[in-house]
Coordinates of C-alpha atoms in Angstrom, one line a residue:
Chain A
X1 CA 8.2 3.2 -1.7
X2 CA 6.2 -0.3 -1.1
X3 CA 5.1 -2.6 -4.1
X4 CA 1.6 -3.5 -3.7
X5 CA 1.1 -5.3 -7.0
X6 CA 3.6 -7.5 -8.5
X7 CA 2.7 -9.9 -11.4
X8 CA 4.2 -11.6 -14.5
X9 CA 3.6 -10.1 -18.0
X10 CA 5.1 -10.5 -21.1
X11 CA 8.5 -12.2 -19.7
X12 CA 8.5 -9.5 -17.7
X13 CA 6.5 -7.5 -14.3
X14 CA 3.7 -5.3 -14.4
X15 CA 4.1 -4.1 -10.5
X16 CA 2.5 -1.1 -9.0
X17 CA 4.0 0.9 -5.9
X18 CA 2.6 3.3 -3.6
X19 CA 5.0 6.2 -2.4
X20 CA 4.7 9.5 -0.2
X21 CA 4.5 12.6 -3.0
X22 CA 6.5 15.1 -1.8
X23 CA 5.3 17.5 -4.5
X24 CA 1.7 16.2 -4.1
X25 CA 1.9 15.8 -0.2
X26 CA 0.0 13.1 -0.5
X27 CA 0.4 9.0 -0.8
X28 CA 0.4 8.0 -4.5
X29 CA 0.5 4.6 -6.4
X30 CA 1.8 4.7 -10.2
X31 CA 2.6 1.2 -12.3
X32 CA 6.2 0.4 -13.7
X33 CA 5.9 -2.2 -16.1
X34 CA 9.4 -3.8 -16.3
X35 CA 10.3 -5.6 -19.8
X36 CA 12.1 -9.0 -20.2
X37 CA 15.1 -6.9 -20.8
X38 CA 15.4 -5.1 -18.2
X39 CA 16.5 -8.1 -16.1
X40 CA 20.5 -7.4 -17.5
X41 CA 20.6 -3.4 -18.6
X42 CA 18.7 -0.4 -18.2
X43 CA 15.9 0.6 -20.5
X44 CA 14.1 3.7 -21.9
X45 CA 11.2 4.3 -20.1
X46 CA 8.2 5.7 -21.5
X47 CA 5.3 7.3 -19.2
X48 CA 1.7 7.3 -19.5
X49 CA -1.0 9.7 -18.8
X50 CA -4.0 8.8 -18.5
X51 CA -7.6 10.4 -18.9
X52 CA -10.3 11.6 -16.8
X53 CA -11.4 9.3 -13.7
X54 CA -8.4 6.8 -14.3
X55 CA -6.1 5.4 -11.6
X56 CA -3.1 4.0 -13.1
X57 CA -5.0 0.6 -13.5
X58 CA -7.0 1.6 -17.0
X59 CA -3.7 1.7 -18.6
X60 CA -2.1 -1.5 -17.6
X61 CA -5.1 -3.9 -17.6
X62 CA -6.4 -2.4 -20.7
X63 CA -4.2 -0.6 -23.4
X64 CA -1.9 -4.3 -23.7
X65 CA 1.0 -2.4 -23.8
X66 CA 3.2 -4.7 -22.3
X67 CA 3.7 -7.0 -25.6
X68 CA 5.1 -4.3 -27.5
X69 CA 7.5 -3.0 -24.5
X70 CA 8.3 -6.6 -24.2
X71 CA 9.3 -6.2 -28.0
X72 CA 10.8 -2.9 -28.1
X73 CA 13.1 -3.3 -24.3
X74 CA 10.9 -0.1 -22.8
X75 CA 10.1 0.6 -19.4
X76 CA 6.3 1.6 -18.7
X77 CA 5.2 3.9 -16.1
X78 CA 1.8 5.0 -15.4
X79 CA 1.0 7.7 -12.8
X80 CA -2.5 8.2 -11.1
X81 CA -4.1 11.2 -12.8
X82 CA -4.4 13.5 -9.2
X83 CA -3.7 13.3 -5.8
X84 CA -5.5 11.3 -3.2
X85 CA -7.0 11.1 -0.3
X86 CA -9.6 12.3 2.6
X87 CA -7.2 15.5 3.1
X88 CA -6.9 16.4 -0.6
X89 CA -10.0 18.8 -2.0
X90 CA -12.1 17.5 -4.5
X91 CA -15.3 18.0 -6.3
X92 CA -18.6 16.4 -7.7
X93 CA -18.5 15.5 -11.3
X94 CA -15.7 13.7 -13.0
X95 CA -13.9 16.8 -14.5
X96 CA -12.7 18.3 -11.7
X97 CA -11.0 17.4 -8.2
X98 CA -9.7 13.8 -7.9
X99 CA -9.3 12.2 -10.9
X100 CA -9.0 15.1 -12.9
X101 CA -5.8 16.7 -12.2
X102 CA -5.0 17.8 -15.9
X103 CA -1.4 17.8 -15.3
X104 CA -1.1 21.1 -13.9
X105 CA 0.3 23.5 -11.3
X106 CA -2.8 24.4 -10.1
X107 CA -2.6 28.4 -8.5
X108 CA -5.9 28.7 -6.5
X109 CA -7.4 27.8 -3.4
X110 CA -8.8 25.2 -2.7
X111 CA -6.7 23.1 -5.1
X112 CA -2.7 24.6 -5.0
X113 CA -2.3 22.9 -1.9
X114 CA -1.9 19.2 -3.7
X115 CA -2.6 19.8 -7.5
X116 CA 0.8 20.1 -9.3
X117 CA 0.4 16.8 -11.5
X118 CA 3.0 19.0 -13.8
X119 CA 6.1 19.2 -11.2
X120 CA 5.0 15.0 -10.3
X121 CA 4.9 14.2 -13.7
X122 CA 8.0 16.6 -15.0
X123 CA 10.5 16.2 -12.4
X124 CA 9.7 13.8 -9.4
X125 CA 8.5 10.7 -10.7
X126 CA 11.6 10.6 -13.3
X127 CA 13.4 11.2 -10.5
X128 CA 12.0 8.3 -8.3
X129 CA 12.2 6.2 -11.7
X130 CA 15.7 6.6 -12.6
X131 CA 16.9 6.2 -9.1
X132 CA 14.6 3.3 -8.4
X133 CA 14.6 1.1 -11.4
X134 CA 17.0 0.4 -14.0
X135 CA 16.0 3.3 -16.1
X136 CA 18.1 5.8 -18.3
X137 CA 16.7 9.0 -19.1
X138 CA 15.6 8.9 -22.4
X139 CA 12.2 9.4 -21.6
X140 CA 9.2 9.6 -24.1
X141 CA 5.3 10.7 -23.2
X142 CA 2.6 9.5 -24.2
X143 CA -0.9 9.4 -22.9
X144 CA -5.0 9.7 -23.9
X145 CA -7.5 12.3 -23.1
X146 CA -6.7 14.3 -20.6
X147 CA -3.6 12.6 -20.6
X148 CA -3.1 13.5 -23.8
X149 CA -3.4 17.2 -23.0
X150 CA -0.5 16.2 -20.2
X151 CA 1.7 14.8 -22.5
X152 CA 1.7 17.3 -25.5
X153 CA 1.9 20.2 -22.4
X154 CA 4.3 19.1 -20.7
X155 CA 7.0 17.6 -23.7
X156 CA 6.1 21.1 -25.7
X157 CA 7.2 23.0 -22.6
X158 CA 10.3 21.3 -22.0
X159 CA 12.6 20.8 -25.1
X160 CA 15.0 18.6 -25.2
X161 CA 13.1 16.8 -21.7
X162 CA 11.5 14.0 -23.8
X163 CA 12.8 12.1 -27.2
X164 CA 9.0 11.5 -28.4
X165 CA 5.3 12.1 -27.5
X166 CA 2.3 10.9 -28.5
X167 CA -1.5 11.0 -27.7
X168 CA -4.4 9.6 -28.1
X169 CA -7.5 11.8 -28.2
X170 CA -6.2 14.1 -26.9
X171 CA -7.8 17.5 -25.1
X172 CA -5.5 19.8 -27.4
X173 CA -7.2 23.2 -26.8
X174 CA -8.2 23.0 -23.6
X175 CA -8.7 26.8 -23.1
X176 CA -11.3 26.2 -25.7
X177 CA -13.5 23.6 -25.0
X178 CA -15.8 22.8 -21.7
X179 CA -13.4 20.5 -20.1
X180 CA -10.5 22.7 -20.2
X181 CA -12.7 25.7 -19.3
X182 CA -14.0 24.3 -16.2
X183 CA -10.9 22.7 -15.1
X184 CA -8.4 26.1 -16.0
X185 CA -11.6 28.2 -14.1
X186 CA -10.8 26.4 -10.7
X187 CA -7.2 25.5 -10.6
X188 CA -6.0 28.6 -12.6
X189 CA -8.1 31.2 -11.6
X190 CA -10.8 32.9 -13.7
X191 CA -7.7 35.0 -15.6
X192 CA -7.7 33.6 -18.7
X193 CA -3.9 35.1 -19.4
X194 CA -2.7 32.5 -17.3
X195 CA -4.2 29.6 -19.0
X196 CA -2.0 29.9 -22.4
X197 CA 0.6 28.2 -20.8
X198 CA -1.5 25.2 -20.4
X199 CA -2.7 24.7 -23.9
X200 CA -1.0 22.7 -26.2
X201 CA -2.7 25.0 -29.4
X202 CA -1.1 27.8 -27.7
X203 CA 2.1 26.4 -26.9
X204 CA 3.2 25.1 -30.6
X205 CA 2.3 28.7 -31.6
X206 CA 6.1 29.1 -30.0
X207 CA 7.8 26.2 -30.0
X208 CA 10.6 25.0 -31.5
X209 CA 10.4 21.5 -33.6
X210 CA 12.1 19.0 -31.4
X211 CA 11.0 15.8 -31.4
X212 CA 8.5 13.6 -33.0
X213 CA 5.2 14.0 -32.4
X214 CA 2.1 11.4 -33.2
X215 CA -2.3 12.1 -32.4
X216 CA -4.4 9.1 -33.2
X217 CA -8.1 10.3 -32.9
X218 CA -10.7 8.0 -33.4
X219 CA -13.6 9.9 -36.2
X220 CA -16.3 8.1 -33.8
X221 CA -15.3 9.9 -30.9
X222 CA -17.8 10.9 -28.7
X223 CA -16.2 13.9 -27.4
X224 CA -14.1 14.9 -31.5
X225 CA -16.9 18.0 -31.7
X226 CA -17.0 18.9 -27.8
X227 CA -13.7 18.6 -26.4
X228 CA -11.0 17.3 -28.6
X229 CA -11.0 19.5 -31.9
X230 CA -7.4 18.1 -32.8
X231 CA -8.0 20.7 -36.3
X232 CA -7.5 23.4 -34.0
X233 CA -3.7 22.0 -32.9
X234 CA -3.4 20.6 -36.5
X235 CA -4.0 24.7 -37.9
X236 CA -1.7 25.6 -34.9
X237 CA 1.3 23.7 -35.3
X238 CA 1.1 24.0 -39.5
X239 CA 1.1 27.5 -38.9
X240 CA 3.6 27.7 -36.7
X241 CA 5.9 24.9 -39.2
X242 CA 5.9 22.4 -36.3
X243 CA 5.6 19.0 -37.9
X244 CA 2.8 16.5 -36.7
X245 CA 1.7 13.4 -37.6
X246 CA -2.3 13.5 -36.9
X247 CA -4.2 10.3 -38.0
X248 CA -8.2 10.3 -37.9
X249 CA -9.1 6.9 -37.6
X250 CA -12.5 5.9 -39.3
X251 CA -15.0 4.0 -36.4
X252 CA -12.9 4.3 -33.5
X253 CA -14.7 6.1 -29.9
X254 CA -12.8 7.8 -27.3
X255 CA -12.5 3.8 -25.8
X256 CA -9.6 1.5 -24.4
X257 CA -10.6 -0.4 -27.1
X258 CA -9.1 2.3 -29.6
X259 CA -5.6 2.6 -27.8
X260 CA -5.5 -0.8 -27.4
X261 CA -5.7 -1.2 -31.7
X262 CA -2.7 1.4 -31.9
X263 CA -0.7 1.2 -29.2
X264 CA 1.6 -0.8 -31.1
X265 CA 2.2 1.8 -33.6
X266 CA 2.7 4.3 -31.0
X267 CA 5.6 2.5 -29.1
X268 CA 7.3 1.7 -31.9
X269 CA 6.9 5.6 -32.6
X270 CA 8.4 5.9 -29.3
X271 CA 11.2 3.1 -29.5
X272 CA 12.2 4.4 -32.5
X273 CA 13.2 7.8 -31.3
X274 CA 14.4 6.1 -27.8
X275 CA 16.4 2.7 -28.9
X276 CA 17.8 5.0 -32.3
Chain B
X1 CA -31.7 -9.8 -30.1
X2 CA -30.3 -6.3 -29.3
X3 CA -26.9 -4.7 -29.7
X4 CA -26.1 -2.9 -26.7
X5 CA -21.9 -2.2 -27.1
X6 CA -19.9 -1.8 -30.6
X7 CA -17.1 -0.5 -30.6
X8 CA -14.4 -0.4 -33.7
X9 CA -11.2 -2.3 -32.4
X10 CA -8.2 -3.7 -34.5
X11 CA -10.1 -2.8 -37.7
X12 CA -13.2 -5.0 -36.5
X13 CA -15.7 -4.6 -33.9
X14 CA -16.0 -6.0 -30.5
X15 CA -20.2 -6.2 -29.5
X16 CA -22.3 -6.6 -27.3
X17 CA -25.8 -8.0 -27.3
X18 CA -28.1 -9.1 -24.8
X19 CA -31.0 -12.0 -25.7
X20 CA -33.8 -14.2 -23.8
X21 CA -32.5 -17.6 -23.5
X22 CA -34.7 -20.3 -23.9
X23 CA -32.7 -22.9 -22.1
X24 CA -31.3 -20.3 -18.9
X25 CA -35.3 -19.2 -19.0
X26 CA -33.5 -15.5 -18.3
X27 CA -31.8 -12.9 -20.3
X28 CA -28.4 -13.3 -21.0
X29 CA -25.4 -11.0 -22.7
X30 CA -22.8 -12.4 -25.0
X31 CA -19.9 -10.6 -26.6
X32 CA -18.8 -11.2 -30.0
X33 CA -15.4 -10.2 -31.6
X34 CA -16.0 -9.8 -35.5
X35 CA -13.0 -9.1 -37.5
X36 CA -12.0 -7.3 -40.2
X37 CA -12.4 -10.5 -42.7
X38 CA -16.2 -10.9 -40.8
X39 CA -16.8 -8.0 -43.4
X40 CA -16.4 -10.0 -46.1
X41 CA -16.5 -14.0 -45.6
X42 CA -17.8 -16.7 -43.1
X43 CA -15.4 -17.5 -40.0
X44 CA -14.7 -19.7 -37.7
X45 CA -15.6 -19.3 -34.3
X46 CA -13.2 -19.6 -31.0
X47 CA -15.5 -19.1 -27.8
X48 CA -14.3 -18.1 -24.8
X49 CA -15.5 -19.0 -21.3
X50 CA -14.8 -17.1 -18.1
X51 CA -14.0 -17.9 -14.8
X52 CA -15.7 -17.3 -11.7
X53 CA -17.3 -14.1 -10.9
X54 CA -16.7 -12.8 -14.2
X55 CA -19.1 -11.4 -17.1
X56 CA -18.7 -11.4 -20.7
X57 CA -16.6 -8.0 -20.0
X58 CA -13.7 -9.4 -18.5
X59 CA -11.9 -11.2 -21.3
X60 CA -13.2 -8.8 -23.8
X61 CA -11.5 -5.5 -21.8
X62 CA -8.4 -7.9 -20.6
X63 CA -7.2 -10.4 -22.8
X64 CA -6.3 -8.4 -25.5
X65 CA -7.4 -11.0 -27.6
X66 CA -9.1 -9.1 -30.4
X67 CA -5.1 -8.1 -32.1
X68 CA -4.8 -12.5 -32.7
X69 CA -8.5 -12.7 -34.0
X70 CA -7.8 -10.2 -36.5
X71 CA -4.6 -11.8 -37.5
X72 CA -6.3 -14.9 -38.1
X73 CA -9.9 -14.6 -39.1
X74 CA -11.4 -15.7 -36.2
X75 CA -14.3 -14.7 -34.4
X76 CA -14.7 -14.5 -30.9
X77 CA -17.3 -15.4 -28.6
X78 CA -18.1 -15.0 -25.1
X79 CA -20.9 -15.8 -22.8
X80 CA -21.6 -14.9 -19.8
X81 CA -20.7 -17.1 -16.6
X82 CA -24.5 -18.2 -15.5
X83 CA -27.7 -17.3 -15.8
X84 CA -28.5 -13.8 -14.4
X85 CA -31.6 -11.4 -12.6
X86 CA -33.5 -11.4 -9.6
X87 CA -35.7 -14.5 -10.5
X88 CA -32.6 -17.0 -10.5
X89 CA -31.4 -18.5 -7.5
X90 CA -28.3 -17.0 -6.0
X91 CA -26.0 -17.7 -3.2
X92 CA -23.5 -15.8 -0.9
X93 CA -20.4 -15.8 -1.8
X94 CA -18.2 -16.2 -5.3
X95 CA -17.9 -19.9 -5.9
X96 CA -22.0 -20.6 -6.7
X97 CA -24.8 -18.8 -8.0
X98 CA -24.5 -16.1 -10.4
X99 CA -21.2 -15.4 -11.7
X100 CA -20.5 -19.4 -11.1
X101 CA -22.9 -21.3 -13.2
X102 CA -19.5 -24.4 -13.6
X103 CA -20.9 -25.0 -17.5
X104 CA -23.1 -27.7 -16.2
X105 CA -26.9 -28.4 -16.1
X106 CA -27.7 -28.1 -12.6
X107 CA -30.5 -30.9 -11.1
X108 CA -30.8 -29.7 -7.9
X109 CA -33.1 -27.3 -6.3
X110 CA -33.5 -24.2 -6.6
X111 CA -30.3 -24.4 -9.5
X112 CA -32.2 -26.7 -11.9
X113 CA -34.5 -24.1 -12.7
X114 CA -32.0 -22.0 -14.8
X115 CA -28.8 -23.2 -14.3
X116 CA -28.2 -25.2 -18.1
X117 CA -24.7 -23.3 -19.0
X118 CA -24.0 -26.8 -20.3
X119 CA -27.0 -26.6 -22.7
X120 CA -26.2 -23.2 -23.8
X121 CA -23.0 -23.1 -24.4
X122 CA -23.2 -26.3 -26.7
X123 CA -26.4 -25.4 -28.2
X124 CA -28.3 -22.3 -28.3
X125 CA -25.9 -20.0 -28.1
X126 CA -23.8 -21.8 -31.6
X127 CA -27.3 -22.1 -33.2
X128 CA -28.1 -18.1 -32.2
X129 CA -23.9 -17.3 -33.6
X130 CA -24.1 -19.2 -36.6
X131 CA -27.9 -18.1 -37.8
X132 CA -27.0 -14.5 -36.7
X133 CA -23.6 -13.7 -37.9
X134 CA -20.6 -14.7 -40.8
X135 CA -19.9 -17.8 -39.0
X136 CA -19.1 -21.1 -40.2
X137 CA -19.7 -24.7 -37.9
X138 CA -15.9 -24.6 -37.3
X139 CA -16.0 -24.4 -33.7
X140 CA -12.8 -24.2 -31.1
X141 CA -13.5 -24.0 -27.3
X142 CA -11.3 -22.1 -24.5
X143 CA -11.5 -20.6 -21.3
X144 CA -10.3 -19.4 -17.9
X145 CA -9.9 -21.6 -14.6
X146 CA -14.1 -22.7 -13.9
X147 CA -14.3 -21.4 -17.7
X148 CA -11.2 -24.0 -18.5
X149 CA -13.0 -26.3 -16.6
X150 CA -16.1 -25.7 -19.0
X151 CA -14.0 -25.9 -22.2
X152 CA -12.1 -29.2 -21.2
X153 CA -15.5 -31.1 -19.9
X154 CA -17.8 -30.2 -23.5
X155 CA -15.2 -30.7 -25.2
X156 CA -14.6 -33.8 -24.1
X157 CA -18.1 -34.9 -23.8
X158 CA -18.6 -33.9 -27.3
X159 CA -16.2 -35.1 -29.9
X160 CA -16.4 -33.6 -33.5
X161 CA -17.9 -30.4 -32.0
X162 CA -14.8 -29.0 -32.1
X163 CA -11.9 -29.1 -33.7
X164 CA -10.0 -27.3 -31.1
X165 CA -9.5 -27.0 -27.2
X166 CA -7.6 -25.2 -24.5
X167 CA -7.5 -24.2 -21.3
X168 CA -5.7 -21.4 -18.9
X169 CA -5.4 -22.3 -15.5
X170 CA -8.6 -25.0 -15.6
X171 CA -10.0 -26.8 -12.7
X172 CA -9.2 -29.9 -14.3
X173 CA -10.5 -32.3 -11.1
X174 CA -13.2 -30.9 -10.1
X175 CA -14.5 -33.8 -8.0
X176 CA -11.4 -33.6 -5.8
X177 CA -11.1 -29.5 -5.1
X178 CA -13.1 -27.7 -3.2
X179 CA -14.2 -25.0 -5.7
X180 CA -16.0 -28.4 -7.6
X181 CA -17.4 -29.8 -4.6
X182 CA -19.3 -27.0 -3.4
X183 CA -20.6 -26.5 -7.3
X184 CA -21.1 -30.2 -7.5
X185 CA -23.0 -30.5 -4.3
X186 CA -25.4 -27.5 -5.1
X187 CA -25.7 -28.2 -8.6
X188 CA -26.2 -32.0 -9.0
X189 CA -26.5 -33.5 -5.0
X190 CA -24.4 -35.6 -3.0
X191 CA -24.9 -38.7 -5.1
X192 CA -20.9 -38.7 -6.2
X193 CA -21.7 -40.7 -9.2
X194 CA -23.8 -38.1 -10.9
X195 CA -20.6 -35.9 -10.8
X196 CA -18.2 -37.8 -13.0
X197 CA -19.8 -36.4 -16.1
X198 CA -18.6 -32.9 -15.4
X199 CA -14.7 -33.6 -14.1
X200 CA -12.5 -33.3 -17.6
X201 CA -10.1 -36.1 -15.3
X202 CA -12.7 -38.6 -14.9
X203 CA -13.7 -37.6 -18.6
X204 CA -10.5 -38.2 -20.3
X205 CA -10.1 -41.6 -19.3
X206 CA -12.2 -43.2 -22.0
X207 CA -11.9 -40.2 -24.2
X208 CA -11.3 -40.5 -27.9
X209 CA -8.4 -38.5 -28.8
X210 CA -9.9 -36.1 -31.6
X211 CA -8.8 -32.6 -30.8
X212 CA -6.0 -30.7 -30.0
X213 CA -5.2 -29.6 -26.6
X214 CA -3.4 -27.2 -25.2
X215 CA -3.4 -26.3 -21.7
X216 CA -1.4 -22.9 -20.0
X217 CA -1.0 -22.7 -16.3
X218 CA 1.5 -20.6 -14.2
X219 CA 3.6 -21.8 -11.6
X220 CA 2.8 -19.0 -9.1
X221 CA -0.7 -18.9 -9.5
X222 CA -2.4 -18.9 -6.2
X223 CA -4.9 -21.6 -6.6
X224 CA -2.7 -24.1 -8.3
X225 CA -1.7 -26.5 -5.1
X226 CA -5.4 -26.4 -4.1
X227 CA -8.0 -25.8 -6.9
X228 CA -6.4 -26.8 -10.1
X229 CA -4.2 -29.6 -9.9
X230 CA -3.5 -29.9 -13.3
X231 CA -1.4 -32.6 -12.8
X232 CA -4.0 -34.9 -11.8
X233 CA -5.5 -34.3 -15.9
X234 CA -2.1 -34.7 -17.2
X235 CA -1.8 -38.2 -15.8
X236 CA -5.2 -39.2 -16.4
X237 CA -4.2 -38.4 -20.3
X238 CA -1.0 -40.2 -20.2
X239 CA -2.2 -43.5 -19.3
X240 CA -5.5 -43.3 -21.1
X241 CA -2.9 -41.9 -24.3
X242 CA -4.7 -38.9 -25.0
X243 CA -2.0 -36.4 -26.2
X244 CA -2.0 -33.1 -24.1
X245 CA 0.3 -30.0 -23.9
X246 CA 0.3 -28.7 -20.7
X247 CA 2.8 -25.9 -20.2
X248 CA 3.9 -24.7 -17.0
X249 CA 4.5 -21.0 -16.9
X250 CA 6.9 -19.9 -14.5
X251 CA 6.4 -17.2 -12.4
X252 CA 2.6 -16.0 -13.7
X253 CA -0.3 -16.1 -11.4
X254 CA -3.9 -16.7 -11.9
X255 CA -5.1 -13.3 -13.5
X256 CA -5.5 -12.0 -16.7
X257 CA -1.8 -10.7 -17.2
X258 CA -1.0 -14.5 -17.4
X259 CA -3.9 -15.0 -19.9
X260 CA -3.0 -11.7 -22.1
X261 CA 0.6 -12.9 -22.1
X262 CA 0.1 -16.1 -23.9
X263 CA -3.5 -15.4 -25.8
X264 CA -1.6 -15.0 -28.8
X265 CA -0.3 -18.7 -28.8
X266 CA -3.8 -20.0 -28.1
X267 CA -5.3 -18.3 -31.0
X268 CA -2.5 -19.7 -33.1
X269 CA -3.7 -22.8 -31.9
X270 CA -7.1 -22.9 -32.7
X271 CA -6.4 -21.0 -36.0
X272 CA -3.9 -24.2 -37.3
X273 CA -7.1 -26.3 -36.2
X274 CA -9.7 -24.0 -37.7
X275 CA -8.2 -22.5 -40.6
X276 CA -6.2 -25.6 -41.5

């Protein structure tokens, strides 16, 4: 693991360090931003997905997170969203192939080789962070987009694995809408059976109510109509009695300018469940 | 004058609009911050200049800025770094030419042509804010490194323009670094004399203190031993008995972590001087 980027933030270090996947088999960079108090104990750490085409630089240059981790004592991590490289497959377009991982174990050619964003996310970049940094593992997810597809996935799949989630416009019926269509179609396999385990709107059909869970989604969204439809999750989880907290925010677009007016709210929605 | 960006952030807007500038003889884009209190009343206005090889995108994406301007009622501005297009003189490299237009009007050719930053930042582009939008004549000036440069030299050169100043990271000598000479040399010639008007250290030696002045720079910024010097400003003020704060950051660099990690206080500054 070698620290490429290393710079002072907040009383504390937004670094970024490059590391051979083992799950990905590929190299892969993620950011750790590390709080003022993390200097003297370990921290919660929260981790953040981001959305289509991202590297894990839209997150930290953009979102100003780092104030409120600074506030709260959290530790921020921010994978890329796929693997890398010359010898990982990839496609034209920005919704499938690098980029675009969707936080999945993906089951077809040419993609299972490298695409299992889901095992990175889920169980080896915890395990790099909690061995690496001064991290305890109460872990909270968070994340926008596609990311936000990733983070309701993966914390509704694994109870009792996270303390909170949150997204921000997110995908949350991705079986659904074009996006999610597309993507599932490639890395799933044209058997749409197998892509219910990767839907959120699915998924809360089952679950059992663990832990808080937060959507901001912007009513100026580009993509609300398209690919978002966070009424569909909304019916879903009603139906199903698991509680949500979904705000529609009048003016806001599917920007970094929108996460970066909440982002606040949303680790203190985090830190809450995490420093409580 | 058209709108080409708006986008809802911290229950404002952060725009975009590109115009023909008279005195640049091109067209130029500015971005303006409007917040929530724009809605209903005249502000203030803190403008914001950028450093070298930036656009009007960089602070506006970066600083995280627009959170403080809502807090306080102040609207933002910020130009971009030089006049722009294929009819203005450029040069190789990132230290002259587009993306470096030093706030100055150039005399030299082929510069003299379009390069007036000086004139549009103290002129045409208040007259254009304050016919165009809820703004008031209270004006505060900041800016970053050859933008902190720009804020400490009109300031200077123009008291009772503004009722507040500051600077991150500001070439505060340019006559004695070499970012300034190459600038200088293009720009005005290699008559020395003709460049004292544009160095905030020659300029604060018969200053008249009026404004208040805050200056951030980071102890591990990469340029500080041999483009910024700001201690060469800071003596100049003491023994001419103009009252500066200049705070020396430990451990941030030159980027925009630094300038997101202490934004916050800057605003608060020019809000005491604005809103006061």
């Amino acid at each position: 693991m070698q620290r490429i980027e290393h710079r002072a933030s907040f009383g504390g270090w937004q670094d970024v360090y490059r590391h051979s996947s083992q799950v990905l088999a590929c190299e892969m960079t993620f950011a750790v931003y590390l709080p003022p108090q993390a200097a003297t104990r370990r921290l919660p750490v929260l981790y953040w997905l981001s959305g289509l085409t991202c590297t894990e630089q839209n997150f930290i240059t953009k979102a100003g997170a780092q104030r409120y981790a600074a506030e709260h004592g959290l530790i921020l991590v921010a994978p890329d969203t796929s693997p890398r490289g010359a010898q990982v497959a990839d496609a034209e377009g920005h919704d499938l192939g690098q980029g675009a991982g969707f936080y999945l174990n993906a089951t077809q050619p040419p993609w299972a080789a490298h695409y299992r964003m889901y095992d990175y996310v889920l169980d080896e970049l915890p395990a790099l962070i909690e061995a690496s940094f001064p991290a305890t593992d109460a872990r909270g997810l968070s994340g926008h987009s596609m990311g936000g597809h990733g983070a309701l996935v993966i914390a509704l799949r694994n109870p009792g694995r996270y303390r909170s989630v949150s997204a921000f416009s997110p995908i949350v019926a991705p079986t659904q809408v074009p996006w999610g269509q597309k993507a599932f179609a490639a890395y799933l396999g044209q058997d749409r059976a197998a892509w219910t385990a990767w839907d959120a709107t699915e998924l809360v059909k089952t679950a059992t109510p663990s832990l808080p869970l937060l959507i901001d989604q912007g009513d100026g969204d580009e993509f609300l109509h398209s690919q978002l439809r966070p009424q569909l999750f909304e019916a879903a989880a009603a139906q199903a009695g698991y509680p949500i907290r979904l705000r529609m925010q009048p003016g806001y677009d599917h920007s970094y300018y929108f996460i970066a007016s909440f982002i606040g709210e949303h680790l203190a929605h985090h830190a809450r469940a995490l420093n409580g």
